[in-house]
XYZ file of C-alpha atoms in Angstrom:
363
model
C 198.722 111.765 25.757
C 202.185 112.287 23.216
C 204.164 109.991 25.808
C 201.854 107.230 25.293
C 201.463 107.780 21.557
C 205.364 107.572 20.836
C 205.596 104.578 23.246
C 203.336 102.745 21.725
C 204.660 103.123 18.810
C 208.296 102.000 20.142
C 206.471 98.729 21.784
C 204.485 98.228 18.260
C 207.487 98.201 16.602
C 209.517 95.786 18.668
C 206.667 93.401 19.388
C 207.041 92.731 15.279
C 210.703 93.045 14.934
C 212.385 91.307 17.875
C 210.667 87.989 17.068
C 211.589 88.364 13.755
C 215.485 89.017 14.546
C 215.927 86.311 16.967
C 214.465 84.072 14.363
C 216.649 84.704 11.560
C 219.890 84.629 13.828
C 218.877 81.576 15.972
C 219.849 78.383 15.203
C 217.084 75.792 14.192
C 217.858 73.931 17.735
C 217.616 77.264 20.010
C 215.297 78.906 18.037
C 212.338 78.352 20.450
C 214.048 78.848 23.579
C 215.633 82.087 22.302
C 211.426 82.947 20.981
C 210.440 81.946 24.653
C 213.261 84.298 26.265
C 211.250 87.246 24.308
C 208.133 86.307 26.352
C 209.816 85.811 29.390
C 211.348 89.434 29.216
C 207.994 90.569 28.489
C 205.753 88.830 31.552
C 208.949 89.884 34.053
C 208.412 93.699 32.691
C 204.898 93.210 33.480
C 205.660 91.684 36.903
C 207.594 94.254 37.926
C 205.057 96.670 36.710
C 202.596 95.125 39.080
C 205.119 95.359 42.182
C 206.022 98.840 41.484
C 202.391 99.491 41.225
C 201.981 97.862 44.719
C 205.156 99.052 46.230
C 204.216 102.968 45.050
C 200.519 102.427 46.411
C 201.912 101.176 49.977
C 204.384 103.570 50.496
C 204.076 106.654 48.660
C 201.734 109.223 49.552
C 198.428 109.578 47.289
C 199.502 112.479 44.832
C 201.184 112.880 41.243
C 204.318 111.171 42.468
C 202.205 107.870 42.978
C 201.557 107.552 39.446
C 204.835 109.348 38.019
C 207.416 106.775 39.397
C 205.881 104.025 37.806
C 205.824 105.628 34.099
C 209.275 107.246 34.878
C 210.941 104.133 35.608
C 210.264 102.844 32.144
C 212.788 104.987 30.706
C 215.408 102.781 32.079
C 214.894 99.762 30.004
C 214.136 102.190 27.144
C 217.713 103.378 27.766
C 219.265 100.089 27.909
C 217.574 98.794 24.546
C 218.489 102.057 23.058
C 222.546 101.442 23.877
C 222.551 97.594 23.126
C 221.230 98.078 19.752
C 224.524 99.360 18.565
C 226.202 96.165 19.233
C 223.929 93.910 17.498
C 224.793 92.021 14.504
C 222.697 92.671 10.973
C 220.091 89.864 10.631
C 221.720 87.035 8.205
C 218.699 86.717 5.927
C 218.658 90.495 5.236
C 222.428 90.591 4.283
C 222.140 87.338 2.007
C 218.986 88.949 0.451
C 221.335 91.990 -0.412
C 224.215 90.001 -1.882
C 226.250 90.757 1.295
C 227.885 87.084 1.739
C 231.123 88.066 3.082
C 229.093 89.914 6.141
C 226.955 86.719 6.171
C 229.978 84.424 7.054
C 231.602 86.959 9.407
C 228.077 87.457 11.445
C 227.338 83.740 11.166
C 230.781 82.525 12.658
C 230.333 85.102 15.343
C 226.958 84.303 16.243
C 227.473 80.298 16.529
C 231.126 80.986 17.933
C 232.822 78.355 15.451
C 235.701 78.952 13.012
C 234.276 80.525 9.245
C 235.446 77.167 7.560
C 233.652 74.623 9.986
C 231.238 72.447 8.257
C 228.240 73.540 10.191
C 228.941 77.029 9.349
C 229.566 76.103 5.651
C 226.251 74.252 5.285
C 224.414 76.614 6.892
C 225.497 79.836 4.874
C 224.665 77.325 1.885
C 221.246 77.048 3.050
C 220.750 81.140 3.859
C 222.507 81.702 0.326
C 220.101 79.133 -1.606
C 216.962 80.669 0.168
C 218.149 84.623 -0.380
C 218.699 83.254 -4.170
C 215.284 81.938 -4.679
C 213.793 84.988 -2.686
C 215.216 87.036 -5.154
C 214.372 85.336 -8.429
C 210.814 84.929 -7.028
C 209.933 88.246 -6.237
C 210.737 91.654 -4.335
C 208.615 91.013 -1.267
C 206.201 93.892 -2.110
C 202.487 93.710 -0.287
C 200.773 92.342 -3.583
C 202.790 89.303 -2.925
C 201.056 88.192 0.455
C 198.017 87.584 -1.839
C 199.914 84.840 -4.047
C 198.170 81.121 -2.640
C 201.200 79.955 -0.939
C 202.063 83.154 1.120
C 198.015 83.867 1.940
C 197.891 80.661 3.567
C 200.680 81.444 5.512
C 199.041 85.110 6.128
C 195.574 83.358 7.192
C 197.630 81.018 9.981
C 199.706 84.238 11.517
C 196.798 86.305 11.609
C 194.667 83.881 13.678
C 197.419 82.726 15.823
C 197.840 86.454 17.064
C 193.765 86.915 17.099
C 193.452 84.024 19.353
C 196.272 85.055 21.438
C 194.422 87.912 22.342
C 191.247 86.161 22.842
C 192.864 83.614 25.510
C 191.434 86.317 27.641
C 195.475 86.889 28.944
C 195.373 90.638 28.516
C 192.098 90.703 30.125
C 193.474 89.539 33.702
C 196.680 91.842 32.848
C 194.491 94.914 32.716
C 191.819 94.390 34.728
C 193.102 92.137 37.170
C 192.380 94.004 40.403
C 188.820 94.286 39.037
C 188.570 90.411 38.594
C 190.197 89.850 41.973
C 187.359 92.371 43.621
C 184.601 90.590 41.733
C 185.830 87.694 43.846
C 185.712 89.229 46.870
C 189.062 90.502 47.885
C 188.648 92.959 50.467
C 190.678 95.587 49.611
C 192.815 97.587 47.145
C 196.236 96.457 48.749
C 195.151 92.893 48.309
C 193.868 93.285 44.653
C 197.147 94.868 43.620
C 199.022 92.058 45.489
C 197.092 89.244 44.136
C 197.642 90.627 40.480
C 201.498 90.947 41.555
C 201.432 87.096 42.575
C 199.334 86.413 38.947
C 202.417 88.374 37.348
C 204.952 86.118 39.555
C 203.325 82.765 38.466
C 203.609 84.016 34.778
C 207.174 84.588 35.123
C 207.790 81.322 36.601
C 206.104 79.206 34.300
C 207.336 80.888 31.312
C 210.812 80.252 32.499
C 209.896 76.107 32.758
C 208.649 76.369 28.859
C 212.030 77.886 28.073
C 213.661 74.543 28.909
C 210.945 72.030 26.938
C 209.910 74.270 23.676
C 212.841 72.935 21.606
C 213.839 69.461 23.313
C 209.880 67.706 24.594
C 207.165 68.715 22.836
C 206.340 70.564 19.096
C 204.866 74.047 18.779
C 201.609 72.341 17.578
C 201.144 69.916 20.538
C 201.898 72.839 23.092
C 199.370 74.989 21.822
C 196.646 72.209 22.284
C 197.723 71.577 25.917
C 197.759 75.051 26.804
C 194.154 75.101 25.307
C 193.083 72.372 27.456
C 194.290 74.306 30.218
C 192.888 77.357 29.718
C 189.638 75.854 29.058
C 189.478 74.196 32.102
C 190.432 77.020 34.115
C 188.306 79.382 33.064
C 184.887 77.001 32.846
C 185.761 76.435 36.562
C 186.133 80.337 37.391
C 183.043 81.112 35.657
C 181.359 78.206 37.329
C 182.808 79.419 40.849
C 181.751 83.111 40.241
C 178.216 81.906 39.288
C 177.787 80.296 42.155
C 179.334 83.302 44.584
C 176.783 85.600 42.469
C 173.586 83.218 43.641
C 175.337 82.883 47.370
C 175.306 86.643 47.778
C 172.127 87.917 45.935
C 173.380 88.192 42.574
C 176.115 90.549 43.184
C 179.732 90.226 44.161
C 181.947 92.824 45.808
C 184.416 93.566 48.465
C 181.782 93.144 50.843
C 180.897 89.615 49.528
C 181.156 86.039 51.422
C 183.094 83.951 49.439
C 184.729 81.466 51.518
C 186.194 78.378 49.709
C 184.839 79.244 46.241
C 186.569 82.460 46.105
C 189.793 80.952 46.591
C 189.402 77.973 44.236
C 188.618 81.273 41.927
C 191.271 83.073 42.287
C 193.639 79.623 41.851
C 191.906 78.905 38.583
C 193.355 82.554 37.521
C 196.763 81.047 38.673
C 196.235 77.920 36.798
C 195.136 80.188 33.572
C 198.426 81.874 33.973
C 200.411 78.658 33.862
C 198.539 77.155 30.975
C 198.774 80.648 28.612
C 202.758 80.945 29.480
C 203.680 77.343 28.254
C 201.653 77.753 25.055
C 199.903 80.738 23.542
C 202.055 83.641 25.244
C 205.434 82.146 23.725
C 204.644 79.945 20.810
C 202.355 81.930 18.825
C 205.567 84.897 18.281
C 208.326 81.911 17.543
C 205.563 80.622 14.881
C 204.501 83.714 13.277
C 208.481 84.577 13.172
C 209.272 81.066 11.502
C 206.568 80.564 8.689
C 206.988 83.264 6.276
C 209.581 83.215 3.584
C 212.381 85.641 4.278
C 211.442 88.422 1.294
C 207.886 88.654 3.205
C 208.773 88.355 6.687
C 208.549 91.918 7.812
C 205.628 92.506 5.839
C 203.489 89.574 6.948
C 205.097 90.191 10.703
C 204.122 93.501 10.579
C 200.530 92.802 9.360
C 200.114 90.140 11.824
C 201.376 91.939 14.478
C 198.813 94.762 13.969
C 195.963 92.436 14.002
C 197.686 91.567 17.452
C 197.184 95.102 18.890
C 194.109 95.858 17.013
C 192.593 92.546 19.065
C 194.123 94.052 22.164
C 192.589 97.615 21.833
C 189.402 95.759 21.067
C 189.798 93.634 24.462
C 190.341 96.533 26.569
C 187.229 98.313 25.231
C 184.949 95.257 25.288
C 185.846 93.332 28.760
C 184.739 95.759 30.849
C 181.269 95.648 29.333
C 181.207 91.971 29.112
C 182.277 91.711 32.799
C 179.610 94.141 33.823
C 176.757 92.914 31.621
C 177.427 88.837 31.514
C 179.654 88.605 34.379
C 180.237 84.833 34.958
C 179.865 84.762 31.243
C 183.082 86.633 30.652
C 184.898 83.183 31.451
C 182.505 80.903 29.880
C 183.179 83.065 26.747
C 186.818 82.673 27.065
C 186.964 79.109 27.758
C 184.715 78.245 24.667
C 187.321 80.375 22.949
C 190.504 77.857 23.792
C 188.167 75.493 22.382
C 188.222 76.884 19.376
C 191.814 78.047 19.164
C 192.834 74.674 20.444
C 190.613 72.732 17.307
C 192.162 75.082 15.073
C 196.199 74.290 16.324
C 195.039 70.970 15.742
C 193.450 71.193 12.358
C 195.605 73.737 10.438
C 198.675 74.484 12.065
C 201.893 72.755 10.480
C 204.954 71.554 12.831
C 208.134 73.914 12.588
C 210.067 72.710 15.504
C 213.605 71.521 14.411
C 213.347 72.791 10.943
C 215.383 75.589 9.401
C 213.590 78.604 8.313
C 214.812 77.250 4.988
C 213.168 73.974 5.181
C 210.288 75.364 6.377
C 209.834 77.415 3.412
C 210.150 74.690 1.136
């Protein structure tokens, strides 16, 4: 329990700090890609965990070693992160807020791989310094500032995006994938874990593809709307297939159920959902939330919105098993309906931030 507590603290802190840090050091033309890289590494880690679980299930004798190996492996990436932190430059905006202009110039030149007297460096440095000066004059970045009208609107956007990201249903599948695949009739524990591993591989593949178009092809807002449509269709078809399968099997689905083509359609729908999520609500939410806040309140705002994300995550972990048990196929209709709501929210309320500097967004 203590290990999970401290591990959770580290993961919670990283989920707030990494997107913010990436946004503050990235050039505007690469900010979306680098933010997507964060999501790519998350799903890569999830996929690796699925396959490690599958390997331990197949090749490690039943006992304490079988569960200790997946948990122990987590020490390696944590150690790499701890060592790598020593080589990271400080955030440009953080340095500027504290009047350390020489360090801003030095780090900016290093990050952009350009000489300190290059016109692009001079222009970006001036933008950062001007924004920092405005922030210093405006306020000190206290919690009370979040409730000013301008910041409250941005905070509302960030909180809703984080809530919606959880209610896409992605973590419902991440956490209960084997149970979901069992519910459509997959016949063995090995097969359930294998299908979940394939689900993880699909997520990795398509968030990697997103890396190449997030800053060039479509904006944040349009991508979220397209992803919502894909998720909606996937969940509605999935719910319909499970409803039909339950009718075919006397109202109950399990490992002995006869599934046939409908079961495979349901399984494909889960994979298509993963595609829709990983090109949109998976990476884009973190990117937008790291972009929309002024520097002076960015850390406070992101800590609060990330807290909402994890609160919804915990709620989901408790609620989904109850939903799957009590309303079965209705669980997927619910997530499909949520996709309609979140797509509408993106269309009606979300401003476009692609291709704009953090200073331009804050104007």
